[in-house]
Tab-separated table of C-alpha atoms and ligand atoms in Angstrom:
chain	number	residue	atom	x	y	z
A	1	MET	CA	74.764	191.916	198.416
A	2	ASN	CA	76.404	189.071	200.406
A	3	LYS	CA	77.584	190.568	203.718
A	4	TYR	CA	81.084	189.116	203.508
A	5	ILE	CA	81.616	190.511	200.001
A	6	GLU	CA	80.293	193.879	201.149
A	7	LYS	CA	82.701	193.908	204.075
A	8	VAL	CA	85.697	193.032	201.864
A	9	LEU	CA	84.776	195.647	199.302
A	10	ASN	CA	84.398	198.336	201.948
A	11	GLY	CA	87.754	197.378	203.450
A	12	ALA	CA	89.421	197.537	200.028
A	13	LYS	CA	87.937	200.972	199.392
A	14	GLU	CA	89.203	202.294	202.717
A	15	LYS	CA	92.707	200.962	202.195
A	16	ASN	CA	93.129	201.930	198.559
A	17	VAL	CA	91.294	205.208	198.352
A	18	HIS	CA	92.848	206.577	195.197
A	19	GLU	CA	93.215	203.320	193.300
A	20	THR	CA	90.158	203.566	191.106
A	21	GLU	CA	91.102	201.028	188.439
A	22	TYR	CA	92.155	198.441	191.030
A	23	LEU	CA	88.908	198.929	192.992
A	24	GLN	CA	86.878	198.673	189.775
A	25	ALA	CA	88.523	195.337	188.906
A	26	VAL	CA	88.038	193.968	192.445
A	27	GLU	CA	84.400	195.068	192.544
A	28	GLU	CA	83.609	193.430	189.233
A	29	VAL	CA	85.060	190.102	190.322
A	30	LEU	CA	83.641	190.042	193.859
A	31	THR	CA	80.100	191.006	192.885
A	32	SER	CA	79.978	188.436	190.136
A	33	ILE	CA	81.133	185.498	192.318
A	34	GLU	CA	78.327	186.043	194.800
A	35	PRO	CA	76.571	182.741	194.033
A	36	VAL	CA	79.748	180.856	195.003
A	37	ILE	CA	80.381	182.905	198.156
A	38	ASN	CA	76.802	182.284	199.255
A	39	GLU	CA	77.558	178.552	199.144
A	40	HIS	CA	80.762	178.927	201.206
A	41	PRO	CA	80.253	180.923	204.420
A	42	GLU	CA	83.416	179.262	205.817
A	43	PHE	CA	85.552	181.445	203.483
A	44	GLU	CA	85.072	184.415	205.773
A	45	LYS	CA	86.845	182.906	208.769
A	46	ILE	CA	89.942	182.174	206.699
A	47	ALA	CA	89.830	185.637	205.034
A	48	LEU	CA	89.920	183.979	201.641
A	49	LEU	CA	88.771	187.032	199.697
A	50	GLU	CA	90.975	189.463	201.617
A	51	ARG	CA	93.984	187.306	200.799
A	52	MET	CA	92.981	186.977	197.175
A	53	ILE	CA	92.745	190.726	196.556
A	54	GLU	CA	95.945	191.650	198.430
A	55	PRO	CA	99.151	191.407	196.363
A	56	GLU	CA	101.840	189.141	197.789
A	57	ARG	CA	104.355	191.888	197.031
A	58	MET	CA	104.415	195.336	195.438
A	59	ILE	CA	107.784	196.649	194.258
A	60	THR	CA	108.447	200.217	193.150
A	61	PHE	CA	111.790	201.547	192.031
A	62	ARG	CA	113.599	204.511	190.503
A	63	VAL	CA	114.486	204.358	186.779
A	64	PRO	CA	116.849	207.123	185.674
A	65	TYR	CA	118.007	207.416	182.047
A	66	VAL	CA	119.828	209.973	179.894
A	67	ASP	CA	118.154	211.166	176.687
A	68	ASP	CA	119.932	211.884	173.398
A	69	LYS	CA	120.492	215.532	174.355
A	70	GLY	CA	122.260	214.552	177.601
A	71	GLN	CA	119.291	215.368	179.860
A	72	THR	CA	118.615	212.972	182.728
A	73	HIS	CA	115.021	211.843	183.401
A	74	VAL	CA	113.675	209.902	186.362
A	75	HIS	CA	110.727	207.530	186.013
A	76	ARG	CA	109.005	205.178	188.378
A	77	GLY	CA	109.186	201.414	187.829
A	78	TYR	CA	106.671	198.914	189.214
A	79	ARG	CA	106.313	195.191	189.588
A	80	VAL	CA	103.383	193.673	191.392
A	81	GLN	CA	103.896	190.005	192.307
A	82	PHE	CA	100.240	189.384	192.938
A	83	SER	CA	99.835	185.660	193.318
A	84	SER	CA	102.089	182.609	193.084
A	85	LEU	CA	99.283	180.221	193.976
A	86	ILE	CA	99.398	178.202	190.767
A	87	GLY	CA	102.796	179.035	189.330
A	88	PRO	CA	105.532	181.679	189.053
A	89	TYR	CA	104.284	185.275	188.819
A	90	LYS	CA	103.536	185.921	185.173
A	91	GLY	CA	102.334	189.038	183.371
A	92	GLY	CA	103.434	191.829	181.094
A	93	LEU	CA	105.265	195.145	181.470
A	94	ARG	CA	103.543	198.339	180.341
A	95	PHE	CA	105.412	201.521	179.341
A	96	HIS	CA	102.865	204.330	179.110
A	97	LYS	CA	102.707	207.807	180.654
A	98	SER	CA	99.447	206.909	182.447
A	99	VAL	CA	101.009	204.023	184.427
A	100	ASN	CA	100.584	204.274	188.214
A	101	GLN	CA	100.161	201.886	191.137
A	102	SER	CA	96.423	201.522	190.624
A	103	ILE	CA	96.784	200.496	186.991
A	104	ILE	CA	99.530	198.004	187.752
A	105	LYS	CA	97.503	196.471	190.588
A	106	PHE	CA	94.318	196.190	188.517
A	107	LEU	CA	96.280	194.521	185.718
A	108	GLY	CA	98.003	192.167	188.190
A	109	PHE	CA	94.701	191.249	189.820
A	110	GLU	CA	93.059	190.512	186.442
A	111	GLN	CA	96.113	188.488	185.457
A	112	ILE	CA	95.693	185.955	188.296
A	113	PHE	CA	92.212	185.074	187.071
A	114	LYS	CA	93.189	185.081	183.425
A	115	ASN	CA	96.150	182.801	184.036
A	116	ALA	CA	93.997	180.437	186.080
A	117	LEU	CA	91.594	180.171	183.126
A	118	THR	CA	94.357	179.058	180.741
A	119	GLY	CA	94.682	175.848	182.728
A	120	LEU	CA	98.492	176.306	182.702
A	121	PRO	CA	100.769	176.544	185.793
A	122	ILE	CA	101.225	180.326	185.910
A	123	GLY	CA	100.598	182.808	188.735
A	124	GLY	CA	99.847	186.464	188.332
A	125	GLY	CA	102.030	189.548	188.117
A	126	LYS	CA	102.325	192.809	186.191
A	127	GLY	CA	104.695	195.718	185.931
A	128	GLY	CA	105.819	198.732	183.974
A	129	SER	CA	106.695	202.376	184.143
A	130	ASP	CA	105.263	205.838	183.532
A	131	PHE	CA	107.867	206.236	180.775
A	132	ASP	CA	106.359	207.335	177.443
A	133	PRO	CA	108.098	205.571	174.559
A	134	LYS	CA	106.357	207.727	171.928
A	135	GLY	CA	108.840	209.764	169.859
A	136	LYS	CA	111.885	208.313	171.629
A	137	SER	CA	114.919	207.241	169.604
A	138	ASP	CA	116.059	203.630	169.541
A	139	GLY	CA	119.026	204.537	171.755
A	140	GLU	CA	116.762	206.195	174.317
A	141	ILE	CA	114.506	203.131	174.412
A	142	MET	CA	117.492	200.859	174.881
A	143	ARG	CA	118.972	202.962	177.700
A	144	PHE	CA	115.617	203.127	179.464
A	145	CYS	CA	115.102	199.363	179.151
A	146	GLN	CA	118.617	198.711	180.510
A	147	SER	CA	118.065	200.983	183.474
A	148	PHE	CA	114.651	199.397	184.175
A	149	MET	CA	116.130	195.882	184.091
A	150	THR	CA	119.102	196.825	186.257
A	151	GLU	CA	116.628	197.075	189.125
A	152	LEU	CA	113.999	194.555	188.024
A	153	GLN	CA	116.541	191.709	187.679
A	154	ARG	CA	116.754	191.341	191.469
A	155	HIS	CA	113.127	190.247	191.587
A	156	ILE	CA	112.576	187.973	188.566
A	157	GLY	CA	113.709	184.549	187.308
A	158	ALA	CA	112.408	181.693	185.177
A	159	ASP	CA	110.842	180.003	188.209
A	160	ILE	CA	110.121	183.194	190.184
A	161	ASP	CA	108.539	185.870	188.006
A	162	VAL	CA	108.392	185.988	184.229
A	163	PRO	CA	107.498	189.364	182.639
A	164	ALA	CA	106.418	189.851	179.012
A	165	GLY	CA	105.140	192.746	176.868
A	166	ASP	CA	102.046	194.942	177.114
A	167	ILE	CA	101.294	198.492	175.901
A	168	GLY	CA	104.554	200.129	174.761
A	169	VAL	CA	106.584	196.954	175.264
A	170	GLY	CA	107.011	194.764	172.217
A	171	GLU	CA	109.732	192.560	170.774
A	172	ARG	CA	112.265	195.416	170.549
A	173	GLU	CA	111.955	196.317	174.237
A	174	ILE	CA	111.945	192.641	175.357
A	175	GLY	CA	115.210	192.220	173.425
A	176	TYR	CA	116.921	195.088	175.301
A	177	LEU	CA	115.507	193.896	178.633
A	178	PHE	CA	116.706	190.349	177.989
A	179	GLY	CA	120.189	191.513	176.924
A	180	GLN	CA	120.614	193.523	180.131
A	181	TYR	CA	119.330	190.667	182.309
A	182	LYS	CA	121.783	188.281	180.721
A	183	ARG	CA	124.639	190.729	181.110
A	184	ILE	CA	123.990	191.355	184.817
A	185	LYS	CA	123.200	187.761	185.804
A	186	ASP	CA	125.778	186.202	183.552
A	187	ILE	CA	123.438	183.355	182.695
A	188	TYR	CA	121.419	182.342	179.657
A	189	GLU	CA	118.016	181.990	181.284
A	190	GLY	CA	115.663	181.917	178.317
A	191	GLY	CA	112.481	181.453	180.374
A	192	VAL	CA	112.931	184.685	182.375
A	193	LEU	CA	111.055	186.781	179.816
A	194	THR	CA	108.519	185.899	177.138
A	195	GLY	CA	107.722	187.608	173.841
A	196	LYS	CA	111.373	187.223	172.881
A	197	GLY	CA	112.597	187.403	169.277
A	198	LEU	CA	112.594	184.144	167.362
A	199	SER	CA	116.411	184.162	167.009
A	200	TYR	CA	117.044	183.822	170.739
A	201	GLY	CA	114.304	181.775	172.354
A	202	GLY	CA	110.998	183.297	171.302
A	203	SER	CA	107.995	181.221	170.287
A	204	LEU	CA	106.232	181.184	166.979
A	205	VAL	CA	102.657	182.557	167.326
A	206	ARG	CA	103.502	184.632	170.453
A	207	LYS	CA	103.196	187.831	168.440
A	208	GLU	CA	99.828	186.794	167.021
A	209	ALA	CA	98.554	184.975	170.117
A	210	THR	CA	96.416	187.568	171.922
A	211	GLY	CA	94.677	188.777	168.756
A	212	TYR	CA	94.201	185.294	167.294
A	213	GLY	CA	93.013	183.964	170.657
A	214	LEU	CA	90.433	186.732	170.931
A	215	ILE	CA	88.961	185.701	167.592
A	216	TYR	CA	88.993	182.003	168.510
A	217	PHE	CA	87.020	182.858	171.668
A	218	MET	CA	84.644	185.058	169.657
A	219	ARG	CA	84.153	182.232	167.126
A	220	GLU	CA	83.128	179.871	169.959
A	221	MET	CA	80.808	182.399	171.565
A	222	LEU	CA	79.105	183.142	168.231
A	223	LYS	CA	78.848	179.400	167.434
A	224	ASN	CA	77.116	178.854	170.722
A	225	ASN	CA	74.568	181.411	169.635
A	226	ASN	CA	74.225	179.948	166.113
A	227	GLN	CA	76.268	182.692	164.414
A	228	THR	CA	79.598	182.972	162.634
A	229	LEU	CA	82.141	185.668	161.912
A	230	ASN	CA	81.702	185.265	158.152
A	231	GLY	CA	80.222	188.422	156.619
A	232	LYS	CA	80.043	190.324	159.935
A	233	THR	CA	81.152	193.945	160.136
A	234	VAL	CA	83.861	194.416	162.748
A	235	THR	CA	85.445	197.532	164.287
A	236	ILE	CA	88.687	197.285	166.279
A	237	SER	CA	90.054	200.002	168.543
A	238	GLY	CA	93.805	200.348	168.792
A	239	SER	CA	96.299	199.402	166.114
A	240	GLY	CA	98.930	197.754	168.262
A	241	ASN	CA	99.854	194.152	168.756
A	242	VAL	CA	96.466	192.858	169.880
A	243	ALA	CA	94.421	194.920	167.371
A	244	ILE	CA	96.550	193.996	164.343
A	245	TYR	CA	96.414	190.224	164.884
A	246	ALA	CA	92.743	190.253	165.855
A	247	CYS	CA	92.167	191.968	162.541
A	248	GLU	CA	94.265	189.406	160.669
A	249	LYS	CA	92.347	186.422	162.060
A	250	ALA	CA	88.945	188.121	161.724
A	251	LEU	CA	89.710	188.708	158.036
A	252	GLU	CA	90.698	185.040	157.664
A	253	TYR	CA	87.238	184.083	158.997
A	254	GLY	CA	85.553	186.272	156.390
A	255	ALA	CA	84.683	189.278	158.555
A	256	ASN	CA	84.756	192.800	157.115
A	257	VAL	CA	86.912	194.961	159.379
A	258	VAL	CA	85.990	198.573	158.598
A	259	ALA	CA	87.694	200.628	161.336
A	260	MET	CA	90.806	200.773	163.529
A	261	SER	CA	92.240	203.516	165.721
A	262	ASP	CA	95.031	204.919	167.875
A	263	SER	CA	94.939	207.422	170.662
A	264	ASN	CA	94.577	210.353	168.209
A	265	GLY	CA	91.676	209.108	166.097
A	266	CYS	CA	90.198	206.376	163.954
A	267	ILE	CA	90.197	205.378	160.326
A	268	TYR	CA	87.108	204.119	158.530
A	269	ASP	CA	87.349	202.198	155.266
A	270	LYS	CA	84.046	200.846	154.065
A	271	ASN	CA	85.859	198.634	151.522
A	272	GLY	CA	87.579	196.864	154.422
A	273	ILE	CA	90.799	197.903	156.194
A	274	ASP	CA	93.959	197.095	154.288
A	275	LEU	CA	95.902	195.371	157.074
A	276	ASN	CA	99.238	195.451	155.232
A	277	THR	CA	99.076	199.228	155.235
A	278	VAL	CA	98.303	199.287	158.978
A	279	LYS	CA	101.214	196.921	159.648
A	280	GLN	CA	103.560	199.117	157.605
A	281	ILE	CA	102.460	202.256	159.498
A	282	LYS	CA	102.430	200.762	162.987
A	283	GLU	CA	104.981	197.946	163.053
A	284	ILE	CA	107.616	199.432	160.769
A	285	GLU	CA	107.233	203.231	160.694
A	286	ARG	CA	105.788	203.536	164.250
A	287	ALA	CA	103.671	206.376	162.870
A	288	ARG	CA	100.091	207.613	163.451
A	289	ILE	CA	97.051	205.717	162.069
A	290	SER	CA	95.991	208.875	160.123
A	291	GLU	CA	98.837	208.043	157.673
A	292	TYR	CA	96.487	205.374	156.293
A	293	LEU	CA	94.808	208.086	154.216
A	294	LYS	CA	98.056	208.713	152.273
A	295	PHE	CA	97.751	205.163	150.890
A	296	HIS	CA	93.942	205.021	150.760
A	297	PRO	CA	92.619	208.559	150.153
A	298	HIS	CA	89.018	207.331	149.869
A	299	ALA	CA	89.031	206.286	153.607
A	300	GLY	CA	87.680	208.499	156.386
A	301	TYR	CA	89.520	209.767	159.471
A	302	PHE	CA	87.826	210.909	162.674
A	303	GLU	CA	89.889	212.734	165.307
A	304	CYS	CA	89.296	211.987	169.003
A	305	GLU	CA	87.565	215.017	170.491
A	306	ASN	CA	86.776	213.792	173.954
A	307	GLU	CA	87.220	210.574	175.948
A	308	ASP	CA	84.617	208.751	173.828
A	309	SER	CA	86.520	207.399	170.843
A	310	PRO	CA	84.755	208.163	167.515
A	311	ILE	CA	85.244	204.524	166.539
A	312	TRP	CA	82.257	203.501	168.658
A	313	ASN	CA	79.924	205.726	166.591
A	314	ILE	CA	80.510	203.509	163.531
A	315	LYS	CA	77.816	200.919	162.797
A	316	THR	CA	79.098	197.430	163.413
A	317	ASP	CA	77.992	193.885	164.278
A	318	ILE	CA	81.014	193.181	166.409
A	319	ALA	CA	83.180	195.599	168.380
A	320	LEU	CA	86.658	194.608	169.568
A	321	PRO	CA	88.121	197.133	172.011
A	322	CYS	CA	91.883	196.372	171.838
A	323	ALA	CA	93.497	199.580	173.105
A	324	THR	CA	93.289	200.250	176.845
A	325	GLN	CA	91.201	200.216	180.050
A	326	ASN	CA	87.909	202.109	180.258
A	327	GLU	CA	88.076	203.090	176.587
A	328	LEU	CA	84.406	202.207	176.028
A	329	SER	CA	81.981	204.302	178.065
A	330	LEU	CA	78.278	203.914	178.712
A	331	ASN	CA	77.609	206.521	175.981
A	332	SER	CA	79.630	204.550	173.479
A	333	ALA	CA	77.915	201.313	174.522
A	334	LYS	CA	74.506	202.885	173.945
A	335	LYS	CA	75.564	204.130	170.532
A	336	LEU	CA	76.826	200.658	169.569
A	337	VAL	CA	73.580	198.962	170.687
A	338	GLU	CA	71.515	201.573	168.858
A	339	ASN	CA	73.498	200.700	165.718
A	340	GLY	CA	72.768	196.982	165.955
A	341	LEU	CA	75.708	195.519	167.847
A	342	ILE	CA	75.503	191.809	168.504
A	343	ALA	CA	78.770	191.007	170.262
A	344	ILE	CA	81.769	192.567	171.894
A	345	GLY	CA	85.168	190.999	172.452
A	346	GLU	CA	87.518	192.548	174.982
A	347	GLY	CA	91.056	192.367	173.567
A	348	ALA	CA	92.297	195.033	175.964
A	349	ASN	CA	92.161	194.568	179.714
A	350	MET	CA	89.006	196.016	181.260
A	351	PRO	CA	88.195	198.160	178.192
A	352	CYS	CA	84.535	198.674	179.140
A	353	THR	CA	83.677	200.952	182.023
A	354	LYS	CA	81.633	199.300	184.756
A	355	GLU	CA	78.505	201.095	183.545
A	356	ALA	CA	79.104	200.091	179.906
A	357	SER	CA	79.649	196.492	180.866
A	358	LEU	CA	76.463	196.282	182.957
A	359	TYR	CA	74.465	197.972	180.192
A	360	LEU	CA	75.712	195.576	177.516
A	361	ILE	CA	74.966	192.534	179.644
A	362	ASP	CA	71.519	193.922	180.419
A	363	LYS	CA	70.858	194.384	176.693
A	364	GLN	CA	71.787	190.691	176.125
A	365	ILE	CA	74.802	191.615	174.006
A	366	MET	CA	77.281	188.752	173.926
A	367	LEU	CA	80.266	190.070	175.863
A	368	ALA	CA	83.548	188.125	175.722
A	369	PRO	CA	85.340	189.300	178.890
A	370	ALA	CA	89.005	190.236	178.758
A	371	LYS	CA	90.161	187.697	181.328
A	372	ALA	CA	88.979	184.894	179.125
A	373	ALA	CA	89.055	186.386	175.636
A	374	ASN	CA	92.561	187.891	175.683
A	375	ALA	CA	94.199	185.006	177.602
A	376	GLY	CA	95.762	183.632	174.391
A	377	GLY	CA	98.822	185.855	174.785
A	378	VAL	CA	99.779	184.615	178.186
A	379	ALA	CA	98.880	181.048	177.206
A	380	VAL	CA	101.441	181.130	174.374
A	381	SER	CA	103.904	182.828	176.753
A	382	ALA	CA	103.591	179.717	178.939
A	383	ILE	CA	104.193	177.582	175.863
A	384	GLU	CA	107.280	179.714	175.150
A	385	MET	CA	108.517	179.018	178.695
A	386	SER	CA	108.086	175.294	178.235
A	387	GLN	CA	109.959	175.394	174.914
A	388	ASN	CA	112.789	177.264	176.660
A	389	SER	CA	112.912	174.571	179.386
A	390	MET	CA	112.970	171.831	176.742
A	391	ARG	CA	115.541	173.749	174.676
A	392	TYR	CA	113.351	173.157	171.688
A	393	TYR	CA	111.221	175.048	169.141
A	394	LEU	CA	107.687	174.041	168.174
A	395	PRO	CA	106.460	174.726	164.631
A	396	PHE	CA	103.887	177.461	163.966
A	397	GLU	CA	100.989	175.129	163.245
A	398	ILE	CA	101.506	173.131	166.467
A	399	VAL	CA	101.541	176.246	168.650
A	400	ASN	CA	98.557	177.672	166.818
A	401	GLN	CA	96.614	174.445	167.344
A	402	LYS	CA	97.496	174.467	171.027
A	403	LEU	CA	96.316	178.090	171.273
A	404	ASP	CA	93.060	177.292	169.535
A	405	LYS	CA	92.437	174.349	171.873
A	406	ILE	CA	93.193	176.443	174.934
A	407	MET	CA	90.748	179.129	173.814
A	408	VAL	CA	88.033	176.526	173.172
A	409	ASN	CA	88.676	175.095	176.668
A	410	ILE	CA	88.467	178.537	178.224
A	411	PHE	CA	85.184	179.189	176.487
A	412	ASN	CA	83.776	175.829	177.645
A	413	THR	CA	84.986	176.432	181.220
A	414	CYS	CA	83.190	179.814	181.310
A	415	LYS	CA	80.078	178.346	179.733
A	416	ASN	CA	79.929	175.446	182.239
A	417	ALA	CA	80.144	177.913	185.140
A	418	LEU	CA	77.352	180.000	183.566
A	419	ASP	CA	75.102	176.994	183.114
A	420	LYS	CA	75.766	175.722	186.645
A	421	TYR	CA	74.500	178.980	188.135
A	422	ASN	CA	71.856	179.755	185.512
A	423	LEU	CA	73.528	182.969	184.478
A	424	GLY	CA	72.243	183.016	180.883
A	425	ASN	CA	74.792	184.698	178.567
A	426	ASN	CA	76.735	186.548	181.269
A	427	TYR	CA	80.195	185.422	180.247
A	428	VAL	CA	81.768	188.007	182.565
A	429	ALA	CA	80.336	186.144	185.558
A	430	GLY	CA	81.180	182.774	183.976
A	431	ALA	CA	84.859	183.688	183.579
A	432	ASN	CA	85.137	185.134	187.106
A	433	ILE	CA	83.438	182.157	188.752
A	434	ALA	CA	85.429	179.519	186.843
A	435	ALA	CA	88.752	181.219	187.651
A	436	PHE	CA	87.770	181.864	191.249
A	437	ASN	CA	86.882	178.209	191.821
A	438	LYS	CA	90.345	177.123	190.684
A	439	LEU	CA	92.124	179.765	192.749
A	440	SER	CA	90.103	179.137	195.891
A	441	ASP	CA	90.804	175.392	195.641
A	442	ALA	CA	94.529	176.125	195.532
A	443	MET	CA	94.238	178.555	198.423
A	444	LEU	CA	92.437	176.021	200.584
A	445	ALA	CA	95.049	173.414	199.819
A	446	GLN	CA	98.038	175.666	200.663
A	447	GLY	CA	96.937	176.890	204.105
A	448	ILE	CA	97.010	180.420	205.449
A	449	VAL	CA	99.870	182.065	203.516
B	501	NDP	P1	100.382	198.191	171.922
B	501	NDP	O1	101.274	199.164	172.622
B	501	NDP	O2	100.945	197.292	170.884
B	501	NDP	O3	99.148	198.988	171.265
B	501	NDP	C1	98.286	199.753	172.021
B	501	NDP	C2	97.281	200.409	171.101
B	501	NDP	O4	96.247	200.988	171.893
B	501	NDP	C3	97.882	201.517	170.250
B	501	NDP	O5	97.224	201.597	169.056
B	501	NDP	C4	97.643	202.756	171.141
B	501	NDP	O6	97.584	203.959	170.434
B	501	NDP	C5	96.295	202.417	171.716
B	501	NDP	N1	96.161	203.066	173.036
B	501	NDP	C6	96.962	202.887	174.126
B	501	NDP	N2	96.574	203.670	175.145
B	501	NDP	C7	95.540	204.380	174.683
B	501	NDP	C8	94.706	205.337	175.263
B	501	NDP	N3	94.879	205.772	176.509
B	501	NDP	N4	93.682	205.818	174.513
B	501	NDP	C9	93.499	205.375	173.248
B	501	NDP	N5	94.272	204.473	172.617
B	501	NDP	C10	95.253	203.978	173.334
B	501	NDP	O7	99.687	197.366	173.098
B	501	NDP	P2	98.979	195.912	173.016
B	501	NDP	O8	98.300	195.767	171.716
B	501	NDP	O9	99.980	194.927	173.413
B	501	NDP	O10	97.943	196.011	174.190
B	501	NDP	C11	96.624	196.553	174.013
B	501	NDP	C12	95.708	196.093	175.139
B	501	NDP	O11	95.695	194.657	175.157
B	501	NDP	C13	96.162	196.520	176.520
B	501	NDP	O12	94.990	196.732	177.311
B	501	NDP	C14	96.868	195.295	177.063
B	501	NDP	O13	96.870	195.244	178.479
B	501	NDP	C15	96.015	194.193	176.465
B	501	NDP	N6	96.680	192.893	176.366
B	501	NDP	C16	97.836	192.741	175.625
B	501	NDP	C17	98.411	191.510	175.507
B	501	NDP	C18	99.600	191.239	174.642
B	501	NDP	O14	99.949	190.083	174.445
B	501	NDP	N7	100.230	192.265	174.065
B	501	NDP	C19	97.859	190.337	176.216
B	501	NDP	C20	96.590	190.586	176.886
B	501	NDP	C21	96.061	191.848	176.953
B	501	NDP	P3	98.813	205.020	170.533
B	501	NDP	O15	99.899	204.423	169.754
B	501	NDP	O16	98.245	206.252	169.985
B	501	NDP	O17	99.131	205.133	172.010
């Protein structure tokens, strides 16, 4: 390994001993940009890599709220303002019981690279809380969001830092967060949050953007290898925002989606998943995916028994992990390859473990990496920001066309980087190198800051 990269990785490990997800994300990027670092020994003197992996600012705060029974709870809120190199900090908020500093930092780090790939002027940030929204009443969710924003509002703004949704934060939560921001600041600042409702400054296609974008990227990757989505069997983990709209677009392209999941288990419907039923269960009733069997008794349901989701045992041509980080282990990757997998598209952030990822690349499976493949969400968020600045709404078809074009550009950017360094079909390296080149250019231009 390049000595400078080795030194930076060792330093990161010493300083961030318990931050496994953050270290995993840093290691993946730094090891894959080795060909570029080899060409630029001068980067060491200006500590370019050390500056790139260190957040500009990490904010943590207390979030108290009172539940419906009158009991007070205290959660921890986070916002990492990772990099403002190419625009205001930009990245979602996650509400999930597993949230900790390591997860927020890994997500923020990934976000800088993802946002650079979109070609749009947005920096990288991420935030959230260890609050678990599952089973909470609407009133509890509202009070938690208000308490969270009461602190967060000091740190954000349309030209400073623009949060959006992520796991556990959808349109409902963004509405409550926006309402509280407006109330405290006494200003209508539409561009301070994205993923807003359409009635007060949201963008058409934002809801669909990550899932649709994933399929646009997959379409390009398959095309480049003389394949199409038409007639392919697809399995999709998760049944949240990303999973649902990836499923919708995959169906439009003629794929047969046979399985989806949540954190309890997965459904298998060999006739093809009925997406309307999934939307009813997940978007309206906020219930468990197992409810699918009430509507479609012929379908199968497999409960999660250990950390390997049963969804990866199902035979498929294309797997789309769209739930969470490290949800696809080496064991699951081996099972998928044994069953004839041809491609994998990362809808979630870092869904493959390091070992799974290396194995899939080694087996020549086409792997669409999260940074590139799920960048459609943040790209349409940036389009939402520009509509807010213009005080104007763009029609669905226009935003969708822009999204499609951005995803094609991202694919081509990754492919060009791959070809330049003779990296075959290693799209993970292609995405990291292309994003790194843009970021390092901006760093060089802006001096030591
Ligand atoms: P949602 O909250 O809408 O859905 C998350 C889905 O993943 C749910 O089905 C959930 O099941 C499942 N899930 C969450 N955590 C786990 C876990 N630990 N184990 C198994 N299943 C789990 O989130 P999104 O769809 O918005 O986000 C999904 C992924 O996509 C995340 O990695 C996110 O960072 C990434 N992403 C999202 C973007 C967006 O625009 N929303 C943009 C780019 C990336 P359950 O209900 O049982 O918890």
